[in-house]
Amino acid sequence: MAELKLPVSEEEIRKLRVGDAVELTGRMITGRDAAHKWLIESFREEVAPFLKDTVIYQCGPVVRKNPDGSYDFVAAGPTTSIREEPYEADVMCRYGLRGVIGKGGMGPKTLEGLGRCGGVYFHAVGGAAQVLAHAVKKVERVFMLEEFGVPEALWVIDVEKFPVMVTMDSHGRSLHDEVEAASREKLKELLGLGA
Amino acid sequence: MRSQERYSEVFLEMLRRAATQLPDDVVAAIRRGRDREEDGSLAQKALDTILMNVDLGREQSSPICQDTGTPVVWVHHPIGVSTRMIEKSMIEAVRQATARQYLRPNAVHTLSGKNTGVGTGAGIPFMHFEEWDEPEIEVRLILKGGGSENASSQHKLPDNRLGAGRDLEGVRRVVLDALVQAQGKGCAPGTLGICIGGDRVSGYEESKRQLLRHLDDTNPIPELARLEEQIFREGNELGIGPMGFGGKTTLLGVKIGTLDRLPACYFVTISYMCWADRRAAVRISEGGDVTWLS
């Protein structure tokens, strides 16, 4: 499996294609529903450097606080991406993100944003919270923990060999659109419905 | 020894088991799916990761999925046992399980958006009580994650768009359509708990109760057994596959129950359960002895 280091350049990210299996190593940040809304409401100077040229992981982890005040990720799989469809392309282009990690794929607005600003959609295996938490080597810091709570906070994490698959690329291709179209065709056939 | 402390202790262990250990029949079904997929395909890679993840959860006593869901609980109790006491015990157990990271703090105040931080809140956990003639109490629960809950749906027949009438063929049609709609939301391969009939409340309850059944059981009602088998086969022919990557394994199981209905209503209610089909069951004797059920 190919390894991809974070931060990553636009040029590197544009080389990735749907169907590529990749292991990510480096720094990324988590963010889900509350975080996406917050990032769009105004430009968040303090968080911006942690978004530039890396990826946002749509994840609401289970986190343990250690006696010394540090944190560990106990369970950390992806959440359903489509809820961030109204925000993701704007967050990506505004903060210079190079990609998203989530599950289930995203829609046309995000796909367009991936092409325009240079990014990919990485699919992590949904529910694989243990495998993915083990790839998180360190929790560097956290934003908005008090306000949003553990699942919704923005966690800055260092990962090593974090396994993902490219299912939407910067060349306009989406595996999700293809599978959905094929399954709809099959459904019509099973139900005997005309096109 | 019917004390709140004893019940809380047992329920805490029950929640730990449910969150960290996937039932054997579910693991076996995932393995069968894995062996059917093409070698080297994204579908097979996804199922391999899932199986590795299931082993890790069990070994390390850590949650299989970070979305540890809503505990949905069914309790059978003898005459004279306080259901309020059982409910308090479960609430305490959920709080302790959350403090120990078996569960994620999963209750958010709807108006303020603030997480309660302790795993419990208004309506969470959700509990059903039923009195019975046996001397023991029996508790069964599922952990129902949010992604799969968002993929659940209720339909009323007839449905002209799908050519679905008020019969089992109509049920087949809306369920297969709903499965196509669920892709990208619930984590496939999933299990469908289905209730035909009932009202808008009881339909959802029964559809979730169907998820307590073992994947390899056979519905005692032959026409429902046939329908389960057919939807299972055709659902897997849709090609959605694990995680929606394409492939042969879209469903792990289909479980259907019925409730009587009003003459004017014909509801089909579908509770989608993700591959992390987490459940646990226990019997507690009058003296506080515990028997774990599968």
Short mmCIF file of N, CA, C and O in Angstrom, two decimals, chain A residues 100-169:
data_model
loop_
_atom_site.label_atom_id
_atom_site.label_comp_id
_atom_site.label_asym_id
_atom_site.label_seq_id
_atom_site.Cartn_x
_atom_site.Cartn_y
_atom_site.Cartn_z
N VAL A 100 -10.38 15.12 2.55
CA VAL A 100 -11.36 14.79 3.58
C VAL A 100 -11.25 13.29 3.83
O VAL A 100 -11.04 12.53 2.89
N ILE A 101 -11.40 12.89 5.07
CA ILE A 101 -11.56 11.46 5.36
C ILE A 101 -12.94 11.29 5.98
O ILE A 101 -13.27 11.98 6.95
N GLY A 102 -13.71 10.37 5.43
CA GLY A 102 -15.04 10.13 5.99
C GLY A 102 -15.53 8.77 5.56
O GLY A 102 -14.74 7.88 5.22
N LYS A 103 -16.85 8.63 5.56
CA LYS A 103 -17.42 7.39 5.02
C LYS A 103 -18.69 7.69 4.25
O LYS A 103 -19.39 8.67 4.53
N GLY A 104 -18.96 6.85 3.26
CA GLY A 104 -20.21 6.94 2.51
C GLY A 104 -20.16 7.86 1.30
O GLY A 104 -21.09 7.87 0.51
N GLY A 105 -19.07 8.64 1.18
CA GLY A 105 -18.94 9.51 0.01
C GLY A 105 -19.71 10.81 0.17
O GLY A 105 -20.48 10.99 1.11
N MET A 106 -19.47 11.73 -0.76
CA MET A 106 -20.13 13.03 -0.72
C MET A 106 -20.71 13.36 -2.08
O MET A 106 -20.61 12.57 -3.01
N GLY A 107 -21.34 14.52 -2.19
CA GLY A 107 -22.12 14.85 -3.37
C GLY A 107 -21.40 15.72 -4.38
O GLY A 107 -20.19 15.90 -4.31
N PRO A 108 -22.20 16.28 -5.32
CA PRO A 108 -21.61 17.02 -6.45
C PRO A 108 -20.87 18.29 -6.04
O PRO A 108 -19.87 18.64 -6.67
N LYS A 109 -21.33 18.97 -4.98
CA LYS A 109 -20.66 20.21 -4.58
C LYS A 109 -19.23 19.90 -4.11
O LYS A 109 -18.28 20.60 -4.47
N THR A 110 -19.10 18.84 -3.33
CA THR A 110 -17.77 18.47 -2.84
C THR A 110 -16.90 18.00 -4.01
O THR A 110 -15.72 18.37 -4.10
N LEU A 111 -17.47 17.19 -4.89
CA LEU A 111 -16.70 16.67 -6.02
C LEU A 111 -16.15 17.83 -6.87
O LEU A 111 -14.99 17.83 -7.27
N GLU A 112 -16.99 18.83 -7.06
CA GLU A 112 -16.56 20.01 -7.81
C GLU A 112 -15.42 20.72 -7.07
O GLU A 112 -14.42 21.14 -7.68
N GLY A 113 -15.56 20.85 -5.76
CA GLY A 113 -14.53 21.50 -4.94
C GLY A 113 -13.20 20.76 -4.99
O GLY A 113 -12.13 21.37 -5.02
N LEU A 114 -13.26 19.43 -5.00
CA LEU A 114 -12.03 18.62 -5.07
C LEU A 114 -11.27 18.94 -6.36
O LEU A 114 -10.04 19.03 -6.36
N GLY A 115 -12.01 19.09 -7.44
CA GLY A 115 -11.39 19.41 -8.73
C GLY A 115 -10.85 20.83 -8.76
O GLY A 115 -9.74 21.07 -9.20
N ARG A 116 -11.65 21.77 -8.25
CA ARG A 116 -11.30 23.19 -8.35
C ARG A 116 -10.13 23.54 -7.44
O ARG A 116 -9.21 24.25 -7.85
N CYS A 117 -10.14 23.03 -6.20
CA CYS A 117 -9.12 23.46 -5.23
C CYS A 117 -8.01 22.43 -5.03
O CYS A 117 -7.04 22.70 -4.31
N GLY A 118 -8.18 21.24 -5.62
CA GLY A 118 -7.12 20.23 -5.51
C GLY A 118 -7.21 19.45 -4.22
O GLY A 118 -6.53 19.75 -3.24
N GLY A 119 -8.07 18.43 -4.22
CA GLY A 119 -8.24 17.60 -3.03
C GLY A 119 -8.80 16.24 -3.41
O GLY A 119 -9.20 16.02 -4.55
N VAL A 120 -8.79 15.32 -2.45
CA VAL A 120 -9.42 14.01 -2.68
C VAL A 120 -10.30 13.66 -1.49
O VAL A 120 -10.13 14.21 -0.39
N TYR A 121 -11.20 12.74 -1.75
CA TYR A 121 -12.01 12.18 -0.67
C TYR A 121 -11.46 10.79 -0.35
O TYR A 121 -11.42 9.92 -1.22
N PHE A 122 -10.99 10.66 0.88
CA PHE A 122 -10.50 9.37 1.35
C PHE A 122 -11.61 8.68 2.12
O PHE A 122 -12.19 9.29 3.03
N HIS A 123 -11.84 7.41 1.82
CA HIS A 123 -12.84 6.63 2.56
C HIS A 123 -12.12 5.75 3.57
O HIS A 123 -11.26 4.95 3.20
N ALA A 124 -12.43 5.96 4.84
CA ALA A 124 -11.94 5.03 5.87
C ALA A 124 -13.03 3.99 6.07
O ALA A 124 -14.19 4.23 5.73
N VAL A 125 -12.66 2.84 6.63
CA VAL A 125 -13.68 1.81 6.82
C VAL A 125 -14.56 2.19 8.01
O VAL A 125 -14.09 2.32 9.13
N GLY A 126 -15.83 2.40 7.72
CA GLY A 126 -16.77 2.83 8.76
C GLY A 126 -16.85 1.81 9.87
O GLY A 126 -16.91 0.61 9.63
N GLY A 127 -16.84 2.29 11.09
CA GLY A 127 -16.94 1.39 12.24
C GLY A 127 -15.64 0.76 12.66
O GLY A 127 -15.57 0.13 13.72
N ALA A 128 -14.58 0.92 11.86
CA ALA A 128 -13.30 0.27 12.20
C ALA A 128 -12.53 1.12 13.21
O ALA A 128 -11.38 1.50 13.02
N ALA A 129 -13.20 1.39 14.32
CA ALA A 129 -12.72 2.37 15.28
C ALA A 129 -11.43 1.96 15.97
O ALA A 129 -10.64 2.81 16.37
N GLN A 130 -11.21 0.65 16.11
CA GLN A 130 -10.00 0.19 16.79
C GLN A 130 -8.79 0.26 15.87
O GLN A 130 -7.74 0.76 16.24
N VAL A 131 -8.95 -0.28 14.67
CA VAL A 131 -7.86 -0.25 13.69
C VAL A 131 -7.41 1.20 13.48
O VAL A 131 -6.21 1.50 13.47
N LEU A 132 -8.36 2.11 13.37
CA LEU A 132 -8.03 3.50 13.08
C LEU A 132 -7.47 4.22 14.31
O LEU A 132 -6.53 5.00 14.20
N ALA A 133 -8.01 3.93 15.49
CA ALA A 133 -7.47 4.56 16.70
C ALA A 133 -6.02 4.13 16.93
O ALA A 133 -5.21 4.91 17.43
N HIS A 134 -5.69 2.90 16.54
CA HIS A 134 -4.31 2.44 16.71
C HIS A 134 -3.33 3.17 15.80
O HIS A 134 -2.14 3.19 16.06
N ALA A 135 -3.84 3.73 14.72
CA ALA A 135 -2.98 4.49 13.81
C ALA A 135 -2.76 5.92 14.32
O ALA A 135 -1.93 6.65 13.80
N VAL A 136 -3.53 6.33 15.33
CA VAL A 136 -3.36 7.66 15.91
C VAL A 136 -2.29 7.56 16.99
O VAL A 136 -2.49 6.95 18.03
N LYS A 137 -1.13 8.16 16.72
CA LYS A 137 0.00 7.99 17.64
C LYS A 137 0.01 9.04 18.74
O LYS A 137 0.55 8.81 19.81
N LYS A 138 -0.54 10.22 18.43
CA LYS A 138 -0.46 11.28 19.43
C LYS A 138 -1.58 12.29 19.21
O LYS A 138 -1.91 12.61 18.07
N VAL A 139 -2.13 12.76 20.32
CA VAL A 139 -3.09 13.87 20.25
C VAL A 139 -2.29 15.13 20.59
O VAL A 139 -1.80 15.28 21.70
N GLU A 140 -2.15 16.03 19.62
CA GLU A 140 -1.32 17.23 19.83
C GLU A 140 -2.05 18.29 20.63
O GLU A 140 -1.50 18.88 21.55
N ARG A 141 -3.26 18.60 20.21
CA ARG A 141 -4.05 19.61 20.92
C ARG A 141 -5.50 19.51 20.48
O ARG A 141 -5.83 18.75 19.57
N VAL A 142 -6.33 20.28 21.14
CA VAL A 142 -7.75 20.23 20.81
C VAL A 142 -8.34 21.64 20.83
O VAL A 142 -7.96 22.46 21.68
N PHE A 143 -9.24 21.91 19.87
CA PHE A 143 -9.97 23.18 19.84
C PHE A 143 -11.45 22.93 20.14
O PHE A 143 -12.01 21.92 19.72
N MET A 144 -12.05 23.86 20.85
CA MET A 144 -13.51 23.87 21.09
C MET A 144 -14.01 22.64 21.86
O MET A 144 -15.15 22.21 21.67
N LEU A 145 -13.19 22.12 22.73
CA LEU A 145 -13.60 20.94 23.50
C LEU A 145 -14.74 21.28 24.46
O LEU A 145 -15.74 20.58 24.53
N GLU A 146 -14.58 22.37 25.17
CA GLU A 146 -15.58 22.77 26.16
C GLU A 146 -16.93 23.07 25.48
O GLU A 146 -17.98 22.62 25.92
N GLU A 147 -16.86 23.80 24.36
CA GLU A 147 -18.08 24.25 23.70
C GLU A 147 -18.81 23.12 22.98
O GLU A 147 -20.02 23.04 23.00
N PHE A 148 -18.06 22.25 22.31
CA PHE A 148 -18.68 21.24 21.44
C PHE A 148 -18.78 19.85 22.07
O PHE A 148 -19.51 19.00 21.57
N GLY A 149 -18.00 19.57 23.10
CA GLY A 149 -17.97 18.22 23.66
C GLY A 149 -16.98 17.34 22.89
O GLY A 149 -16.48 17.73 21.83
N VAL A 150 -16.72 16.16 23.45
CA VAL A 150 -15.68 15.27 22.90
C VAL A 150 -15.90 14.90 21.43
O VAL A 150 -14.99 15.06 20.61
N PRO A 151 -17.09 14.41 21.03
CA PRO A 151 -17.21 13.95 19.64
C PRO A 151 -17.06 15.07 18.62
O PRO A 151 -16.55 14.86 17.52
N GLU A 152 -17.50 16.30 18.97
CA GLU A 152 -17.57 17.38 17.99
C GLU A 152 -16.36 18.31 18.01
O GLU A 152 -16.23 19.19 17.15
N ALA A 153 -15.50 18.17 19.00
CA ALA A 153 -14.33 19.05 19.09
C ALA A 153 -13.38 18.83 17.90
O ALA A 153 -13.49 17.84 17.18
N LEU A 154 -12.46 19.78 17.69
CA LEU A 154 -11.46 19.63 16.62
C LEU A 154 -10.16 19.15 17.24
O LEU A 154 -9.47 19.91 17.93
N TRP A 155 -9.83 17.90 17.00
CA TRP A 155 -8.64 17.27 17.59
C TRP A 155 -7.51 17.27 16.57
O TRP A 155 -7.68 16.76 15.46
N VAL A 156 -6.37 17.81 16.96
CA VAL A 156 -5.19 17.78 16.09
C VAL A 156 -4.39 16.52 16.44
O VAL A 156 -3.97 16.36 17.60
N ILE A 157 -4.23 15.63 15.48
CA ILE A 157 -3.62 14.33 15.77
C ILE A 157 -2.48 13.98 14.82
O ILE A 157 -2.46 14.43 13.67
N ASP A 158 -1.54 13.21 15.34
CA ASP A 158 -0.47 12.64 14.51
C ASP A 158 -0.80 11.19 14.22
O ASP A 158 -1.03 10.42 15.15
N VAL A 159 -0.82 10.83 12.94
CA VAL A 159 -1.15 9.45 12.59
C VAL A 159 0.01 8.79 11.86
O VAL A 159 0.87 9.46 11.28
N GLU A 160 0.01 7.47 11.93
CA GLU A 160 1.02 6.69 11.23
C GLU A 160 0.33 5.55 10.51
O GLU A 160 -0.41 4.77 11.10
N LYS A 161 0.55 5.46 9.22
CA LYS A 161 -0.03 4.40 8.39
C LYS A 161 -1.53 4.25 8.61
O LYS A 161 -2.04 3.17 8.93
N PHE A 162 -2.21 5.35 8.46
CA PHE A 162 -3.66 5.40 8.64
C PHE A 162 -4.30 4.94 7.33
O PHE A 162 -4.17 5.59 6.31
N PRO A 163 -4.99 3.78 7.33
CA PRO A 163 -5.42 3.17 6.06
C PRO A 163 -6.71 3.77 5.49
O PRO A 163 -7.73 3.85 6.18
N VAL A 164 -6.65 4.22 4.26
CA VAL A 164 -7.82 4.80 3.59
C VAL A 164 -7.85 4.41 2.11
O VAL A 164 -6.84 3.92 1.58
N MET A 165 -8.99 4.60 1.48
CA MET A 165 -9.11 4.34 0.04
C MET A 165 -9.64 5.60 -0.64
O MET A 165 -10.55 6.25 -0.13
N VAL A 166 -9.09 5.91 -1.80
CA VAL A 166 -9.56 7.08 -2.54
C VAL A 166 -10.84 6.68 -3.27
O VAL A 166 -10.83 5.77 -4.11
N THR A 167 -11.95 7.32 -2.93
CA THR A 167 -13.20 6.99 -3.63
C THR A 167 -13.76 8.19 -4.41
O THR A 167 -14.73 8.04 -5.16
N MET A 168 -13.17 9.38 -4.23
CA MET A 168 -13.50 10.54 -5.08
C MET A 168 -12.19 11.27 -5.33
O MET A 168 -11.43 11.49 -4.38
N ASP A 169 -11.92 11.63 -6.59
CA ASP A 169 -10.63 12.26 -6.85
C ASP A 169 -10.78 13.66 -7.44
O ASP A 169 -11.90 14.16 -7.60
#
